[in-house]
PDB file of C-alpha atoms in Angstrom:
ATOM      1  CA  MET A 267       6.379  17.042  -9.993  1.00 78.00           C
ATOM      2  CA  LYS A 268       9.541  14.905  -9.674  1.00 88.00           C
ATOM      3  CA  LYS A 269      10.430  16.609  -6.397  1.00 92.00           C
ATOM      4  CA  ARG A 270       6.965  15.901  -5.051  1.00 92.00           C
ATOM      5  CA  ILE A 271       7.194  12.217  -6.017  1.00 92.00           C
ATOM      6  CA  ILE A 272      10.567  11.944  -4.256  1.00 94.00           C
ATOM      7  CA  VAL A 273       9.107  13.567  -1.138  1.00 95.00           C
ATOM      8  CA  TYR A 274       6.168  11.124  -1.252  1.00 95.00           C
ATOM      9  CA  CYS A 275       8.599   8.199  -1.533  1.00 95.00           C
ATOM     10  CA  LEU A 276      10.659   9.482   1.397  1.00 96.00           C
ATOM     11  CA  LEU A 277       7.513   9.808   3.506  1.00 96.00           C
ATOM     12  CA  GLY A 278       6.221   6.397   2.426  1.00 96.00           C
ATOM     13  CA  ALA A 279       9.405   4.486   3.271  1.00 97.00           C
ATOM     14  CA  PRO A 280       9.064   4.721   7.079  1.00 98.00           C
ATOM     15  CA  ILE A 281       5.346   3.980   6.788  1.00 97.00           C
ATOM     16  CA  GLY A 282       6.179   0.758   4.913  1.00 95.00           C
ATOM     17  CA  LEU A 283       8.661  -0.144   7.639  1.00 97.00           C
ATOM     18  CA  ALA A 284       6.137   0.620  10.387  1.00 97.00           C
ATOM     19  CA  ILE A 285       3.463  -1.523   8.748  1.00 94.00           C
ATOM     20  CA  SER A 286       5.914  -4.397   8.266  1.00 94.00           C
ATOM     21  CA  THR A 287       6.995  -4.149  11.904  1.00 96.00           C
ATOM     22  CA  TRP A 288       3.419  -4.171  13.150  1.00 96.00           C
ATOM     23  CA  ILE A 289       2.638  -7.199  10.989  1.00 94.00           C
ATOM     24  CA  SER A 290       5.627  -9.008  12.550  1.00 95.00           C
ATOM     25  CA  ILE A 291       4.384  -8.088  16.028  1.00 96.00           C
ATOM     26  CA  ILE A 292       0.846  -9.275  15.257  1.00 95.00           C
ATOM     27  CA  ILE A 293       2.141 -12.555  13.815  1.00 93.00           C
ATOM     28  CA  SER A 294       4.345 -13.060  16.889  1.00 94.00           C
ATOM     29  CA  LEU A 295       1.397 -12.382  19.208  1.00 96.00           C
ATOM     30  CA  THR A 296      -0.758 -14.786  17.195  1.00 93.00           C
ATOM     31  CA  ILE A 297       1.839 -17.543  17.516  1.00 93.00           C
ATOM     32  CA  GLY A 298       1.780 -16.769  21.225  1.00 91.00           C
ATOM     33  CA  ASP A 299       4.900 -18.537  22.474  1.00 95.00           C
ATOM     34  CA  GLY A 300       6.546 -15.361  23.811  1.00 93.00           C
ATOM     35  CA  ASN A 301       9.060 -15.085  20.959  1.00 94.00           C
ATOM     36  CA  PHE A 302       9.336 -12.338  18.370  1.00 95.00           C
ATOM     37  CA  TYR A 303       9.327 -13.464  14.747  1.00 94.00           C
ATOM     38  CA  PRO A 304      10.612 -10.501  12.702  1.00 94.00           C
ATOM     39  CA  VAL A 305      11.005 -12.529   9.480  1.00 95.00           C
ATOM     40  CA  VAL A 306      10.003 -15.915   8.135  1.00 93.00           C
ATOM     41  CA  PRO A 307      12.473 -18.753   8.830  1.00 92.00           C
ATOM     42  CA  GLU A 308      13.067 -19.337   5.102  1.00 94.00           C
ATOM     43  CA  LEU A 309      14.391 -15.798   4.750  1.00 95.00           C
ATOM     44  CA  ILE A 310      16.861 -16.411   7.586  1.00 96.00           C
ATOM     45  CA  ASN A 311      18.096 -19.494   5.720  1.00 96.00           C
ATOM     46  CA  ASP A 312      18.345 -17.529   2.457  1.00 95.00           C
ATOM     47  CA  CYS A 313      20.292 -14.681   4.103  1.00 97.00           C
ATOM     48  CA  GLY A 314      22.552 -16.780   6.322  1.00 96.00           C
ATOM     49  CA  SER A 315      21.569 -15.069   9.572  1.00 96.00           C
ATOM     50  CA  GLU A 316      18.599 -13.485  11.285  1.00 96.00           C
ATOM     51  CA  LEU A 317      20.315 -10.085  11.279  1.00 97.00           C
ATOM     52  CA  ASN A 318      20.879 -10.188   7.513  1.00 97.00           C
ATOM     53  CA  ALA A 319      17.276 -11.295   6.985  1.00 97.00           C
ATOM     54  CA  VAL A 320      15.908  -8.491   9.173  1.00 97.00           C
ATOM     55  CA  LEU A 321      18.115  -5.949   7.406  1.00 98.00           C
ATOM     56  CA  LEU A 322      16.947  -7.115   3.976  1.00 97.00           C
ATOM     57  CA  GLN A 323      13.293  -7.119   5.021  1.00 97.00           C
ATOM     58  CA  THR A 324      13.697  -3.659   6.576  1.00 97.00           C
ATOM     59  CA  LEU A 325      15.105  -2.192   3.365  1.00 97.00           C
ATOM     60  CA  LEU A 326      12.518  -3.928   1.190  1.00 97.00           C
ATOM     61  CA  SER A 327       9.659  -2.878   3.497  1.00 96.00           C
ATOM     62  CA  MET A 328      10.833   0.704   3.126  1.00 97.00           C
ATOM     63  CA  LEU A 329      10.927   0.267  -0.656  1.00 96.00           C
ATOM     64  CA  TYR A 330       7.404  -1.198  -0.522  1.00 93.00           C
ATOM     65  CA  GLY A 331       6.158   1.876   1.335  1.00 96.00           C
ATOM     66  CA  ALA A 332       8.032   4.202  -1.008  1.00 96.00           C
ATOM     67  CA  VAL A 333       6.449   2.557  -4.067  1.00 94.00           C
ATOM     68  CA  PHE A 334       2.927   2.965  -2.721  1.00 92.00           C
ATOM     69  CA  ALA A 335       3.519   6.544  -1.629  1.00 95.00           C
ATOM     70  CA  GLY A 336       5.357   7.503  -4.804  1.00 94.00           C
ATOM     71  CA  THR A 337       2.672   6.123  -7.083  1.00 94.00           C
ATOM     72  CA  SER A 338      -0.012   8.102  -5.264  1.00 92.00           C
ATOM     73  CA  PHE A 339       0.850  11.026  -7.569  1.00 92.00           C
ATOM     74  CA  ILE A 340      -1.170   9.163 -10.222  1.00 93.00           C
ATOM     75  CA  TRP A 341      -4.352  10.233  -8.408  1.00 90.00           C
ATOM     76  CA  LYS A 342      -3.404  13.878  -8.988  1.00 90.00           C
ATOM     77  CA  ILE A 343      -3.244  13.630 -12.791  1.00 91.00           C
ATOM     78  CA  ASP A 344      -6.527  15.291 -13.731  1.00 91.00           C
ATOM     79  CA  SER A 345      -6.205  14.417 -17.417  1.00 95.00           C
ATOM     80  CA  PHE A 346      -6.514  10.689 -16.555  1.00 93.00           C
ATOM     81  CA  SER A 347      -9.913   9.108 -16.060  1.00 92.00           C
ATOM     82  CA  LEU A 348     -10.583   7.356 -12.760  1.00 90.00           C
ATOM     83  CA  LEU A 349     -10.360   4.014 -14.575  1.00 92.00           C
ATOM     84  CA  LYS A 350      -6.980   4.884 -16.092  1.00 95.00           C
ATOM     85  CA  GLN A 351      -5.677   6.118 -12.723  1.00 94.00           C
ATOM     86  CA  THR A 352      -6.860   2.957 -10.973  1.00 93.00           C
ATOM     87  CA  VAL A 353      -5.465   0.530 -13.543  1.00 94.00           C
ATOM     88  CA  LEU A 354      -2.125   2.342 -13.757  1.00 95.00           C
ATOM     89  CA  HIS A 355      -1.758   2.585  -9.965  1.00 94.00           C
ATOM     90  CA  LEU A 356      -2.764  -1.056  -9.485  1.00 94.00           C
ATOM     91  CA  LEU A 357      -0.365  -2.314 -12.159  1.00 94.00           C
ATOM     92  CA  ILE A 358       2.610  -0.311 -10.920  1.00 93.00           C
ATOM     93  CA  CYS A 359       2.011  -1.218  -7.274  1.00 92.00           C
ATOM     94  CA  SER A 360       1.351  -4.905  -7.852  1.00 93.00           C
ATOM     95  CA  LEU A 361       4.238  -5.416 -10.272  1.00 91.00           C
ATOM     96  CA  ALA A 362       6.692  -3.368  -8.194  1.00 89.00           C
ATOM     97  CA  THR A 363       5.824  -5.049  -4.912  1.00 89.00           C
ATOM     98  CA  PHE A 364       5.623  -8.631  -6.176  1.00 94.00           C
ATOM     99  CA  PRO A 365       9.431  -9.091  -6.294  1.00 94.00           C
ATOM    100  CA  ILE A 366       9.621  -7.713  -2.752  1.00 93.00           C
ATOM    101  CA  ALA A 367       7.034 -10.183  -1.475  1.00 92.00           C
ATOM    102  CA  TYR A 368       8.773 -12.988  -3.349  1.00 94.00           C
ATOM    103  CA  THR A 369      12.259 -12.096  -2.055  1.00 94.00           C
ATOM    104  CA  THR A 370      11.157 -11.700   1.561  1.00 94.00           C
ATOM    105  CA  ARG A 371       9.251 -15.002   1.377  1.00 93.00           C
ATOM    106  CA  TRP A 372       5.974 -13.355   2.326  1.00 91.00           C
ATOM    107  CA  MET A 373       4.481 -15.829  -0.133  1.00 91.00           C
ATOM    108  CA  ASN A 374       5.246 -19.370  -1.205  1.00 91.00           C
ATOM    109  CA  PRO A 375       7.493 -19.373  -4.301  1.00 90.00           C
ATOM    110  CA  ASP A 376       5.233 -21.657  -6.337  1.00 94.00           C
ATOM    111  CA  LEU A 377       2.284 -21.060  -8.671  1.00 96.00           C
ATOM    112  CA  LYS A 378      -0.257 -21.512  -5.878  1.00 96.00           C
ATOM    113  CA  GLY A 379       1.618 -19.025  -3.669  1.00 94.00           C
ATOM    114  CA  ILE A 380       1.877 -16.488  -6.480  1.00 95.00           C
ATOM    115  CA  LEU A 381      -1.825 -16.783  -7.293  1.00 96.00           C
ATOM    116  CA  LEU A 382      -2.708 -16.498  -3.604  1.00 95.00           C
ATOM    117  CA  TYR A 383      -0.473 -13.425  -3.277  1.00 93.00           C
ATOM    118  CA  PHE A 384      -2.065 -11.636  -6.225  1.00 94.00           C
ATOM    119  CA  GLY A 385      -5.570 -12.712  -5.171  1.00 95.00           C
ATOM    120  CA  THR A 386      -5.000 -11.321  -1.688  1.00 94.00           C
ATOM    121  CA  PHE A 387      -3.305  -8.191  -3.044  1.00 93.00           C
ATOM    122  CA  PHE A 388      -6.127  -7.442  -5.496  1.00 95.00           C
ATOM    123  CA  SER A 389      -8.823  -8.143  -2.877  1.00 96.00           C
ATOM    124  CA  ILE A 390      -7.274  -5.795  -0.315  1.00 94.00           C
ATOM    125  CA  TYR A 391      -6.662  -3.192  -3.026  1.00 93.00           C
ATOM    126  CA  ALA A 392     -10.300  -3.396  -4.149  1.00 95.00           C
ATOM    127  CA  LEU A 393     -11.625  -3.043  -0.599  1.00 96.00           C
ATOM    128  CA  ILE A 394      -9.450   0.003   0.094  1.00 94.00           C
ATOM    129  CA  TRP A 395     -10.343   1.510  -3.291  1.00 93.00           C
ATOM    130  CA  LEU A 396     -14.089   1.056  -2.682  1.00 95.00           C
ATOM    131  CA  PHE A 397     -13.848   2.558   0.798  1.00 95.00           C
ATOM    132  CA  LEU A 398     -11.930   5.588  -0.481  1.00 91.00           C
ATOM    133  CA  TYR A 399     -14.224   5.988  -3.502  1.00 91.00           C
ATOM    134  CA  ARG A 400     -17.327   6.037  -1.313  1.00 94.00           C
ATOM    135  CA  SER A 401     -15.716   8.430   1.173  1.00 92.00           C
ATOM    136  CA  ILE A 402     -14.674  10.849  -1.558  1.00 90.00           C
ATOM    137  CA  LYS A 403     -18.046  10.585  -3.296  1.00 92.00           C
ATOM    138  CA  LYS A 404     -19.828  11.370  -0.016  1.00 93.00           C
ATOM    139  CA  ARG A 405     -17.552  14.368   0.551  1.00 91.00           C
ATOM    140  CA  ILE A 406     -18.209  15.655  -2.980  1.00 92.00           C
ATOM    141  CA  LEU A 407     -21.968  15.361  -2.444  1.00 92.00           C
ATOM    142  CA  GLN A 408     -21.638  17.356   0.791  1.00 92.00           C
ATOM    143  CA  ILE A 409     -19.601  20.063  -0.945  1.00 92.00           C
ATOM    144  CA  ASN A 410     -22.096  20.236  -3.815  1.00 91.00           C
ATOM    145  CA  ALA A 411     -24.993  20.528  -1.356  1.00 88.00           C
ATOM    146  CA  ARG A 412     -23.269  23.441   0.408  1.00 89.00           C
ATOM    147  CA  LEU A 413     -22.539  25.130  -2.915  1.00 87.00           C
ATOM    148  CA  LYS A 414     -26.160  24.713  -3.991  1.00 84.00           C
ATOM    149  CA  GLU A 415     -27.352  26.103  -0.668  1.00 84.00           C
ATOM    150  CA  THR A 416     -25.011  29.093  -0.995  1.00 82.00           C
ATOM    151  CA  ASN A 417     -26.059  29.620  -4.607  1.00 78.00           C
ATOM    152  CA  ASP A 418     -29.771  29.405  -3.730  1.00 75.00           C
ATOM    153  CA  THR A 419     -29.262  31.905  -0.900  1.00 76.00           C
ATOM    154  CA  ASN A 420     -27.456  34.334  -3.214  1.00 72.00           C
ATOM    155  CA  LEU A 421     -30.148  34.023  -5.907  1.00 69.00           C
ATOM    156  CA  SER A 422     -32.958  34.767  -3.464  1.00 69.00           C
ATOM    157  CA  ARG A 423     -31.380  38.102  -2.447  1.00 65.00           C
TER     158      ARG A 423
END
């Protein structure tokens, strides 16, 4: 299991970096002045140079992706209820990624910024969770229907 978690983390790291890069590109396009904004200006000030800021954000974005990918093993623990899996995954992800968001200045470092960060995080998490739940539930219903059809066919023989 530990090997599998490490593999998940290694696969998640570049995904975290890719998502972070795309967010920077989208923000730069939204600003629309022809410049690329890889990091927030406050992070450049904190790090002393744009290169240091980009390097820090790159490493932390990879860690962000690794955390999400690594914690996905929680969904494979059959002895946990769906509620326990969800709460555990949400707590680990939100608490592990908060310091990353704080350090990279993806949020304002005041109470309002922290509340906004967690509100946004929980809202996005809930939307993704609901989408995945409905998709999986639909797939299970399809599988059960096929099994019932196969079973009914076998019984009628």
